[in-house]
Amino acid sequence: MKKGIGVGIEDFREVIREDCYYFDKTNYIEELIKDKTKIKLFTRPR
């Protein structure tokens, strides 16, 4: 079975259950904490 993109899925459990692609950005947490900028902009596609 091919993996899906998971458009519109917001629940991680459903992403796993539906076997969709996802990007784990856990490694960026340390970088965000150490970054001294006052404003951070997080965007996501809708």
Tab-separated table of C-alpha atoms in Angstrom:
chain	number	residue	atom	x	y	z
A	1	MET	CA	0.000	0.000	0.000
A	2	LYS	CA	1.293	3.489	-0.855
A	3	LYS	CA	1.765	6.071	1.869
A	4	GLY	CA	-0.564	9.043	1.778
A	5	ILE	CA	0.081	12.732	2.278
A	6	GLY	CA	-2.454	13.155	5.091
A	7	VAL	CA	-4.015	16.418	3.971
A	8	GLY	CA	-6.389	17.706	6.639
A	9	ILE	CA	-5.309	15.218	9.315
A	10	GLU	CA	-4.450	16.981	12.580
A	11	ASP	CA	-4.270	14.018	14.960
A	12	PHE	CA	-0.899	12.227	15.081
A	13	ARG	CA	-2.568	8.897	15.924
A	14	GLU	CA	-4.588	9.146	12.736
A	15	VAL	CA	-1.463	9.993	10.707
A	16	ILE	CA	0.113	6.761	11.955
A	17	ARG	CA	-3.075	4.714	11.593
A	18	GLU	CA	-3.576	5.919	8.000
A	19	ASP	CA	0.134	5.282	7.226
A	20	CYS	CA	0.774	8.837	6.047
A	21	TYR	CA	4.087	10.611	5.659
A	22	TYR	CA	5.112	12.968	8.448
A	23	PHE	CA	8.182	15.044	9.241
A	24	ASP	CA	9.639	14.752	12.731
A	25	LYS	CA	11.181	18.095	13.636
A	26	THR	CA	12.011	17.186	17.237
A	27	ASN	CA	15.700	17.909	16.632
A	28	TYR	CA	14.863	21.575	16.008
A	29	ILE	CA	13.594	22.165	19.566
A	30	GLU	CA	17.092	22.805	20.931
A	31	GLU	CA	17.832	25.196	18.068
A	32	LEU	CA	14.606	27.124	18.755
A	33	ILE	CA	15.402	27.396	22.464
A	34	LYS	CA	18.935	28.649	21.841
A	35	ASP	CA	17.832	31.118	19.144
A	36	LYS	CA	17.796	34.621	20.621
A	37	THR	CA	15.399	36.224	18.147
A	38	LYS	CA	12.383	37.844	19.769
A	39	ILE	CA	9.865	36.746	17.161
A	40	LYS	CA	9.437	33.316	15.599
A	41	LEU	CA	6.970	32.664	12.803
A	42	PHE	CA	5.615	29.144	12.415
A	43	THR	CA	3.631	28.594	9.258
A	44	ARG	CA	1.815	25.525	8.074
A	45	PRO	CA	-0.101	24.808	4.923
A	46	ARG	CA	-3.877	24.824	5.088
